[in-house]
Short mmCIF file of C-alpha atoms and ligand atoms in Angstrom, two decimals:
data_model
loop_
_atom_site.label_atom_id
_atom_site.label_comp_id
_atom_site.label_asym_id
_atom_site.label_seq_id
_atom_site.Cartn_x
_atom_site.Cartn_y
_atom_site.Cartn_z
CA UNK A 214 34.48 74.84 48.51
CA UNK A 215 35.35 77.95 46.19
CA UNK A 216 35.76 81.10 48.43
CA UNK A 217 33.70 84.29 47.37
CA UNK A 218 35.45 87.05 45.70
CA UNK A 219 37.21 89.56 48.19
CA UNK A 220 36.04 92.55 46.19
CA UNK A 221 32.71 92.66 44.48
CA UNK A 222 32.70 91.83 40.74
CA UNK A 223 30.04 93.94 38.84
CA UNK A 224 28.37 93.34 35.76
CA UNK A 225 30.27 96.26 34.22
CA UNK A 226 32.95 98.46 34.82
CA UNK A 227 34.18 101.45 32.81
CA UNK A 228 37.29 101.64 30.76
CA UNK A 229 39.24 104.71 32.19
CA UNK A 230 42.10 106.11 30.17
CA UNK A 231 45.82 106.96 31.82
CA UNK A 232 44.98 109.77 34.57
CA UNK A 233 48.26 111.56 33.42
CA UNK A 234 46.96 111.69 29.71
CA UNK A 235 43.57 112.70 30.80
CA UNK A 236 45.10 115.63 32.96
CA UNK A 237 47.13 116.50 29.87
CA UNK A 238 43.90 116.66 27.77
CA UNK A 239 42.23 118.83 30.34
CA UNK A 240 45.03 121.31 30.05
CA UNK A 241 43.73 121.92 26.48
CA UNK A 242 40.36 122.65 28.00
CA UNK A 243 41.77 125.01 30.46
CA UNK A 244 43.63 126.91 27.73
CA UNK A 245 40.60 127.24 25.64
CA UNK A 246 38.40 128.14 28.43
CA UNK A 247 35.53 126.75 26.34
CA UNK A 248 33.46 124.23 28.12
CA UNK A 249 30.45 123.40 25.93
CA UNK A 250 28.36 124.85 22.74
CA UNK A 251 30.20 123.06 19.93
CA UNK A 252 33.73 123.59 21.44
CA UNK A 253 36.95 122.50 19.53
CA UNK A 254 37.20 118.90 21.31
CA UNK A 255 33.63 118.32 20.61
CA UNK A 256 34.23 119.11 16.93
CA UNK A 257 37.44 117.15 16.72
CA UNK A 258 35.70 113.91 18.40
CA UNK A 259 33.14 114.32 15.98
CA UNK A 260 35.49 113.91 13.14
CA UNK A 261 37.17 110.89 14.79
CA UNK A 262 33.85 109.31 15.15
CA UNK A 263 32.79 110.21 11.39
CA UNK A 264 36.15 108.24 10.68
CA UNK A 265 35.26 105.27 12.72
CA UNK A 266 31.80 104.83 11.62
CA UNK A 267 32.69 105.75 7.65
CA UNK A 268 30.01 108.37 7.40
CA UNK A 269 29.87 112.16 7.59
CA UNK A 270 26.45 111.99 8.83
CA UNK A 271 26.92 111.78 12.71
CA UNK A 272 25.57 114.26 15.10
CA UNK A 273 26.82 114.14 18.95
CA UNK A 274 24.56 114.59 22.03
CA UNK A 275 24.92 114.52 25.88
CA UNK A 276 23.35 111.07 26.10
CA UNK A 277 21.66 108.29 23.99
CA UNK A 278 18.12 108.60 25.21
CA UNK A 279 18.03 112.40 24.22
CA UNK A 280 19.72 111.55 20.82
CA UNK A 281 16.92 108.89 20.11
CA UNK A 282 14.28 111.42 21.10
CA UNK A 283 15.70 114.06 18.90
CA UNK A 284 15.95 111.65 16.15
CA UNK A 285 12.49 110.68 16.06
CA UNK A 286 11.25 114.24 16.48
CA UNK A 287 13.67 115.55 13.65
CA UNK A 288 12.44 112.61 11.26
CA UNK A 289 8.74 113.55 12.05
CA UNK A 290 7.85 110.03 13.32
CA UNK A 291 4.32 110.00 14.65
CA UNK A 292 1.33 107.40 14.97
CA UNK A 293 2.42 103.88 15.49
CA UNK A 294 6.02 102.45 15.88
CA UNK A 295 6.62 98.71 15.84
CA UNK A 296 9.30 97.98 18.58
CA UNK A 297 10.59 95.28 20.93
CA UNK A 298 9.61 94.80 24.61
CA UNK A 299 13.06 93.11 25.15
CA UNK A 300 15.13 96.39 25.74
CA UNK A 301 16.04 98.99 28.09
CA UNK A 302 13.29 101.24 28.90
CA UNK A 303 14.92 104.33 27.22
CA UNK A 304 13.91 102.94 23.80
CA UNK A 305 10.25 103.05 24.58
CA UNK A 306 10.46 106.26 26.63
CA UNK A 307 11.70 108.05 23.44
CA UNK A 308 8.65 107.10 21.56
CA UNK A 309 6.45 108.19 24.51
CA UNK A 310 8.13 111.84 24.67
CA UNK A 311 7.31 111.86 20.99
CA UNK A 312 3.78 110.87 21.85
CA UNK A 313 4.08 107.95 19.62
CA UNK A 314 2.21 104.83 20.24
CA UNK A 315 4.59 101.79 20.83
CA UNK A 316 3.29 98.47 19.05
CA UNK A 317 5.28 95.72 20.94
CA UNK A 318 5.99 92.63 18.83
CA UNK A 319 8.02 89.55 19.75
CA UNK A 320 11.72 88.60 19.05
CA UNK A 321 13.50 85.80 17.88
CA UNK A 322 15.00 83.27 20.21
CA UNK A 323 18.58 82.98 19.01
CA UNK A 324 19.74 86.67 19.33
CA UNK A 325 16.60 88.43 20.93
CA UNK A 326 16.25 90.82 18.00
CA UNK A 327 12.93 91.83 16.40
CA UNK A 328 11.29 88.92 14.60
CA UNK A 329 10.71 90.27 10.99
CA UNK A 330 7.50 88.06 10.50
CA UNK A 331 6.13 89.71 13.65
CA UNK A 332 6.85 93.12 12.54
CA UNK A 333 5.31 92.59 9.13
CA UNK A 334 2.09 91.15 10.82
CA UNK A 335 1.68 94.25 13.02
CA UNK A 336 1.93 96.97 10.26
CA UNK A 337 -1.34 99.18 10.19
CA UNK A 338 -2.34 102.24 8.40
CA UNK A 339 -0.94 104.32 11.32
CA UNK A 340 2.54 102.77 11.28
CA UNK A 341 5.28 105.04 10.28
CA UNK A 342 8.31 103.30 11.41
CA UNK A 343 10.20 100.21 12.86
CA UNK A 344 12.47 100.89 16.19
CA UNK A 345 14.49 97.98 16.20
CA UNK A 346 17.20 97.09 18.92
CA UNK A 347 20.65 95.49 18.18
CA UNK A 348 20.42 94.01 21.66
CA UNK A 349 23.51 93.09 23.45
CA UNK A 350 25.33 94.08 20.13
CA UNK A 351 23.87 91.26 18.17
CA UNK A 352 22.64 92.71 14.86
CA UNK A 353 18.97 92.80 13.74
CA UNK A 354 18.18 90.75 10.54
CA UNK A 355 19.02 94.27 8.82
CA UNK A 356 18.32 93.08 5.34
CA UNK A 357 14.97 91.56 5.94
CA UNK A 358 13.80 94.54 7.97
CA UNK A 359 15.08 96.82 5.21
CA UNK A 360 13.04 95.07 2.78
CA UNK A 361 10.01 95.29 5.01
CA UNK A 362 10.47 99.04 5.59
CA UNK A 363 10.89 99.53 1.82
CA UNK A 364 7.79 97.50 0.76
CA UNK A 365 5.42 99.48 3.40
CA UNK A 366 7.28 102.76 3.03
CA UNK A 367 8.29 102.69 6.65
CA UNK A 368 11.48 104.53 8.20
CA UNK A 369 13.80 101.99 9.80
CA UNK A 370 15.39 103.17 13.02
CA UNK A 371 17.77 101.22 15.17
CA UNK A 372 18.57 101.67 18.82
CA UNK A 373 22.34 100.69 18.63
CA UNK A 374 23.21 101.60 22.26
CA UNK A 375 24.65 98.38 22.66
CA UNK A 376 26.44 97.99 18.91
CA UNK A 377 29.40 100.29 19.03
CA UNK A 378 32.13 98.77 16.98
CA UNK A 379 29.76 95.92 15.31
CA UNK A 380 30.19 95.40 11.72
CA UNK A 381 27.96 93.54 9.22
CA UNK A 382 29.40 92.40 5.90
CA UNK A 383 32.46 94.48 7.05
CA UNK A 384 30.08 97.60 7.04
CA UNK A 385 29.70 99.61 10.26
CA UNK A 386 26.32 99.02 11.78
CA UNK A 387 25.34 102.55 11.86
CA UNK A 388 25.23 102.53 8.09
CA UNK A 389 22.03 100.29 8.15
CA UNK A 390 18.52 101.75 8.01
CA UNK A 391 17.45 105.15 8.07
CA UNK A 392 18.95 106.27 11.41
CA UNK A 393 20.72 104.56 14.32
CA UNK A 394 21.39 105.67 18.09
CA UNK A 395 24.56 104.83 19.81
CA UNK A 396 24.84 105.46 23.65
CA UNK A 397 28.34 106.25 25.23
CA UNK A 398 27.14 105.97 28.68
CA UNK A 399 29.62 104.78 31.37
CA UNK A 400 28.30 101.24 31.52
CA UNK A 401 28.46 100.63 27.78
CA UNK A 402 31.38 99.01 26.16
CA UNK A 403 32.50 102.26 24.77
CA UNK A 404 31.89 105.57 26.66
CA UNK A 405 32.20 109.29 27.10
CA UNK A 406 31.16 109.43 30.59
CA UNK A 407 27.66 109.88 29.21
CA UNK A 408 26.86 110.73 25.67
CA UNK A 409 25.25 109.78 22.51
CA UNK A 410 25.08 110.05 18.67
CA UNK A 411 23.10 109.64 15.83
CA UNK A 412 24.12 108.14 12.42
CA UNK A 413 21.83 108.67 9.41
CA UNK A 414 21.23 108.34 5.72
CA UNK A 415 19.94 111.64 4.69
CA UNK A 416 22.51 114.45 5.21
CA UNK A 417 19.84 117.11 4.84
CA UNK A 418 18.48 116.22 8.27
CA UNK A 419 21.88 117.17 10.08
CA UNK A 420 20.67 120.69 10.60
CA UNK A 421 17.50 119.81 12.01
CA UNK A 422 19.17 117.68 14.72
CA UNK A 423 21.75 120.46 15.44
CA UNK A 424 18.74 122.91 15.90
CA UNK A 425 17.05 120.38 18.17
CA UNK A 426 19.89 119.88 20.43
CA UNK A 427 20.46 123.51 21.13
CA UNK A 428 17.22 124.90 21.59
CA UNK A 429 16.50 125.71 17.99
CA UNK A 430 18.91 128.68 17.83
CA UNK A 431 19.94 129.84 14.18
CA UNK A 432 21.57 132.90 15.59
CA UNK A 433 21.62 135.09 18.76
CA UNK A 434 18.24 136.54 17.70
CA UNK A 435 16.51 133.47 15.75
CA UNK A 436 14.95 130.65 17.02
CA UNK A 437 13.50 128.33 14.17
CA UNK A 438 12.14 125.47 16.17
CA UNK A 439 11.26 124.55 19.60
CA UNK A 440 14.50 122.71 20.62
CA UNK A 441 15.75 121.27 23.73
CA UNK A 442 19.29 121.18 25.39
CA UNK A 443 21.03 117.92 24.47
CA UNK A 444 24.62 119.21 23.48
CA UNK A 445 27.66 117.28 24.26
CA UNK A 446 30.33 119.20 26.38
CA UNK A 447 34.14 119.26 26.08
CA UNK A 448 34.81 116.89 29.04
CA UNK A 449 32.61 114.27 27.49
CA UNK A 450 34.32 114.68 24.18
CA UNK A 451 37.75 114.44 25.95
CA UNK A 452 36.92 111.34 27.53
CA UNK A 453 35.26 109.83 24.27
CA UNK A 454 38.26 110.71 22.30
CA UNK A 455 40.67 109.13 24.65
CA UNK A 456 38.54 105.88 25.07
CA UNK A 457 38.13 105.65 21.28
CA UNK A 458 41.99 105.40 20.97
CA UNK A 459 41.77 101.97 23.15
CA UNK A 460 38.34 100.48 21.54
CA UNK A 461 40.10 97.99 19.53
CA UNK A 462 41.82 96.55 22.79
CA UNK A 463 38.71 96.79 24.86
CA UNK A 464 36.84 94.93 22.32
CA UNK A 465 39.75 92.21 22.03
CA UNK A 466 39.69 91.68 25.73
CA UNK A 467 36.12 91.22 25.79
CA UNK A 468 36.54 88.77 23.18
CA UNK A 469 38.86 86.87 25.34
CA UNK A 470 36.61 86.80 28.23
CA UNK A 471 33.67 85.79 26.23
CA UNK A 472 35.82 82.81 24.79
CA UNK A 473 36.60 81.41 28.52
CA UNK A 474 32.94 81.82 29.39
CA UNK A 475 31.83 79.87 26.19
CA UNK A 476 34.32 77.22 26.70
CA UNK A 477 33.86 76.59 30.26
CA UNK A 478 30.00 77.10 30.37
CA UNK A 479 29.06 75.19 27.27
CA UNK A 480 28.81 71.87 29.09
CA UNK A 481 26.96 73.08 32.17
CA UNK A 482 23.74 71.47 32.30
CA UNK A 483 20.78 73.94 32.31
CA UNK A 484 23.20 76.93 31.22
CA UNK A 485 22.45 77.90 27.72
CA UNK A 486 24.86 80.02 25.56
CA UNK A 487 23.80 81.86 22.24
CA UNK A 488 24.67 80.11 18.98
CA UNK A 489 27.64 81.20 17.10
CA UNK A 490 27.12 84.41 15.09
CA UNK A 491 26.99 84.17 11.43
CA UNK A 492 30.57 84.65 9.85
CA UNK A 493 29.81 88.04 8.31
CA UNK A 494 29.31 89.66 11.62
CA UNK A 495 32.14 91.55 13.25
CA UNK A 496 30.89 91.35 16.95
CA UNK A 497 31.97 93.81 19.72
CA UNK A 498 31.35 91.27 22.82
CA UNK A 499 29.20 93.89 24.49
CA UNK A 500 27.47 91.49 26.95
CA UNK A 501 27.51 87.98 28.00
CA UNK A 502 23.93 86.81 28.16
CA UNK A 503 23.13 83.23 29.51
CA UNK A 504 19.75 81.65 29.93
CA UNK A 505 19.11 79.57 32.85
CA UNK A 506 16.87 76.54 32.66
CA UNK A 507 15.34 76.13 36.04
CA UNK A 508 14.66 72.31 35.77
CA UNK A 509 17.99 71.29 34.30
CA UNK A 510 20.15 73.74 36.58
CA UNK A 511 18.30 73.01 39.62
CA UNK A 512 17.40 76.44 40.41
CA UNK A 513 15.65 79.25 39.12
CA UNK A 514 17.27 82.26 37.40
CA UNK A 515 16.52 84.50 40.31
CA UNK A 516 17.65 81.91 42.81
CA UNK A 517 21.05 81.68 40.60
CA UNK A 518 21.31 85.60 40.85
CA UNK A 519 21.08 85.76 44.37
CA UNK A 520 23.44 82.70 44.89
CA UNK A 521 25.83 84.51 42.86
CA UNK A 522 25.72 87.71 45.06
CA UNK A 523 26.81 85.36 47.87
CA UNK A 524 30.14 84.87 46.00
CA UNK A 525 30.48 88.80 45.57
CA UNK A 526 29.46 88.55 41.94
CA UNK A 527 26.86 90.88 40.68
CA UNK A 528 25.16 89.85 37.41
CA UNK A 529 22.15 91.57 35.95
CA UNK A 530 18.77 90.38 34.76
CA UNK A 531 18.80 92.05 31.40
CA UNK A 532 16.11 92.49 30.24
CA UNK A 533 13.64 91.86 32.90
CA UNK A 534 10.80 92.84 33.42
CA UNK A 535 9.90 93.33 29.69
CA UNK A 536 9.42 97.11 29.02
CA UNK A 537 5.74 96.43 28.22
CA UNK A 538 5.29 95.10 31.89
CA UNK A 539 6.54 98.15 33.75
CA UNK A 540 3.57 100.02 35.13
CA UNK A 541 3.97 103.02 32.88
CA UNK A 542 3.14 100.91 29.85
CA UNK A 543 0.57 98.54 31.47
CA UNK A 544 -2.11 100.30 29.39
CA UNK A 545 -0.60 99.69 26.15
CA UNK A 546 -2.81 97.24 24.12
CA UNK A 547 -0.74 94.41 23.00
CA UNK A 548 -1.80 91.89 20.34
CA UNK A 549 1.19 89.75 20.18
CA UNK A 550 1.73 87.14 22.80
CA UNK A 551 5.40 87.85 23.22
CA UNK A 552 6.18 84.34 23.87
CA UNK A 553 9.82 84.32 23.14
CA UNK A 554 10.41 87.86 24.83
CA UNK A 555 8.74 86.50 27.97
CA UNK A 556 10.55 83.35 28.01
CA UNK A 557 13.81 85.06 27.51
CA UNK A 558 12.85 87.68 30.28
CA UNK A 559 12.64 84.99 32.83
CA UNK A 560 15.85 82.96 32.02
CA UNK A 561 18.23 85.69 31.16
CA UNK A 562 21.18 86.83 33.19
CA UNK A 563 24.30 88.88 31.80
CA UNK A 564 27.41 87.81 33.25
CA UNK A 565 30.23 90.26 34.25
CA UNK A 566 32.37 91.33 31.45
CA UNK A 567 34.76 94.46 31.29
CA UNK A 568 38.19 95.76 30.09
CA UNK A 569 40.17 95.00 33.47
CA UNK A 570 37.99 91.91 34.34
CA UNK A 571 41.26 89.45 34.79
CA UNK A 572 40.97 86.24 32.85
CA UNK A 573 41.81 84.34 35.94
CA UNK A 574 38.78 85.75 37.33
CA UNK A 575 36.66 84.79 34.62
CA UNK A 576 37.78 81.31 35.15
CA UNK A 577 36.92 81.48 38.74
CA UNK A 578 33.42 82.99 38.05
CA UNK A 579 32.86 79.89 35.76
CA UNK A 580 34.14 77.44 38.20
CA UNK A 581 31.60 78.92 40.75
CA UNK A 582 29.02 78.60 38.37
CA UNK A 583 29.86 75.02 37.79
CA UNK A 584 29.97 74.32 41.70
CA UNK A 585 26.73 75.91 42.08
CA UNK A 586 25.12 73.86 39.33
CA UNK A 587 26.50 70.33 40.58
CA UNK A 588 25.53 71.10 44.18
CA UNK A 589 22.09 71.65 43.06
CA UNK A 590 22.23 68.47 40.93
CA UNK A 591 23.59 66.43 43.98
CA UNK A 592 21.05 68.12 46.13
CA UNK A 593 18.35 66.76 43.62
CA UNK A 594 19.53 63.43 43.27
CA UNK A 595 19.94 62.66 46.82
CA UNK A 596 16.50 63.94 47.38
CA UNK A 597 15.41 61.53 44.87
CA UNK A 598 17.45 58.83 46.49
CA UNK A 599 15.70 59.66 50.03
CA UNK A 600 12.28 59.47 48.21
CA UNK A 601 13.15 56.00 46.74
C1 PLP B 767 21.99 102.74 27.70
C2 PLP B 767 20.71 102.31 26.67
C3 PLP B 767 20.14 103.32 26.20
C4 PLP B 767 20.14 105.10 26.63
O1 PLP B 767 21.35 105.58 26.62
P1 PLP B 767 21.98 106.57 27.35
O2 PLP B 767 23.15 107.04 26.90
O3 PLP B 767 22.26 105.98 28.89
O4 PLP B 767 20.82 107.72 27.54
C5 PLP B 767 18.99 103.20 25.12
N1 PLP B 767 18.78 102.03 24.67
C6 PLP B 767 19.44 100.95 25.09
C7 PLP B 767 19.16 99.69 24.52
C8 PLP B 767 20.41 101.18 26.13
O5 PLP B 767 21.19 100.08 26.60
#
């Protein structure tokens, strides 16, 4: 009998820099006496990210959701946008806030990203863009989507909230498509407490994003467009800058955690792992999704999720329910049966993964999962024996 964890193990836990280092950094803010509005630390942080993402075309925001909303508005996206229901609600909300109609199409079963064939089939004269999600940090079929977008004259936009640090063919993921949004929320692999960023191809659009995130101010007396307030502040930039120094270690630790999960769970009946990623992808190990097959595992995904709680392990059902099934999107007409997304939504569970999760604890989580699974199997076979 394996004992429950004494302290709860959550699905995510933010990396925190050394407190003394952070205090040192705060002194700079106190010295400057400058908290927000394009402060020196935000500007320096922007440069650091520019280097990391290998592009000058970056724009920082107070969070990822406002970054995406402003990105869509700044690019003039309207009408219909083809998107995925297997994502966090903010993807779709950003369309809604721009009065854009979401057209939900299905995902592919290996990595849960938009199925390009379904995208192409859903294009109408009103379609202006594709909004795809690198879900769990798994890159979309970037080349196929780019080809579709080009042939149909559509903008290609990525919600890359999960994809910090991912590379495709040795290019940073933010260089694909017309625009990508990154989230630096505390629960993400990389964070600035809260924060967001756009990377984009057309350098001419940068000034529009800058206006839109700061009320449209051109000068003290000129407002050139009805913007909103979505500026990043100095505290966020300080945290972001300090976490950035550790991002390689963070990704490496997550790689080790993932390797243990994969090795130990591979043979568990009823637990399905994702296939190996193609060789040209540099992955960030942002999440650890598994699928639970109710018949083979002996209990449903939801029962398993509850059972893990008894051991003080808090997994998440990402993404369930599908966005299109939330009350606020019930009235959106959907042609695609979303077969793959529905199946994934009912079977998926993401397991704890974060920088200071001890590798021994990962082993123990796996042992608990194995024990839960085999207990169910024994239970089933004894029931069967009783019937015989
Ligand atoms: C977290 C997340 C967002 C929103 O980012 P915030 O920075 O929390 O506003 C958008 N899309 C996806 C897929 C996310 O996971």
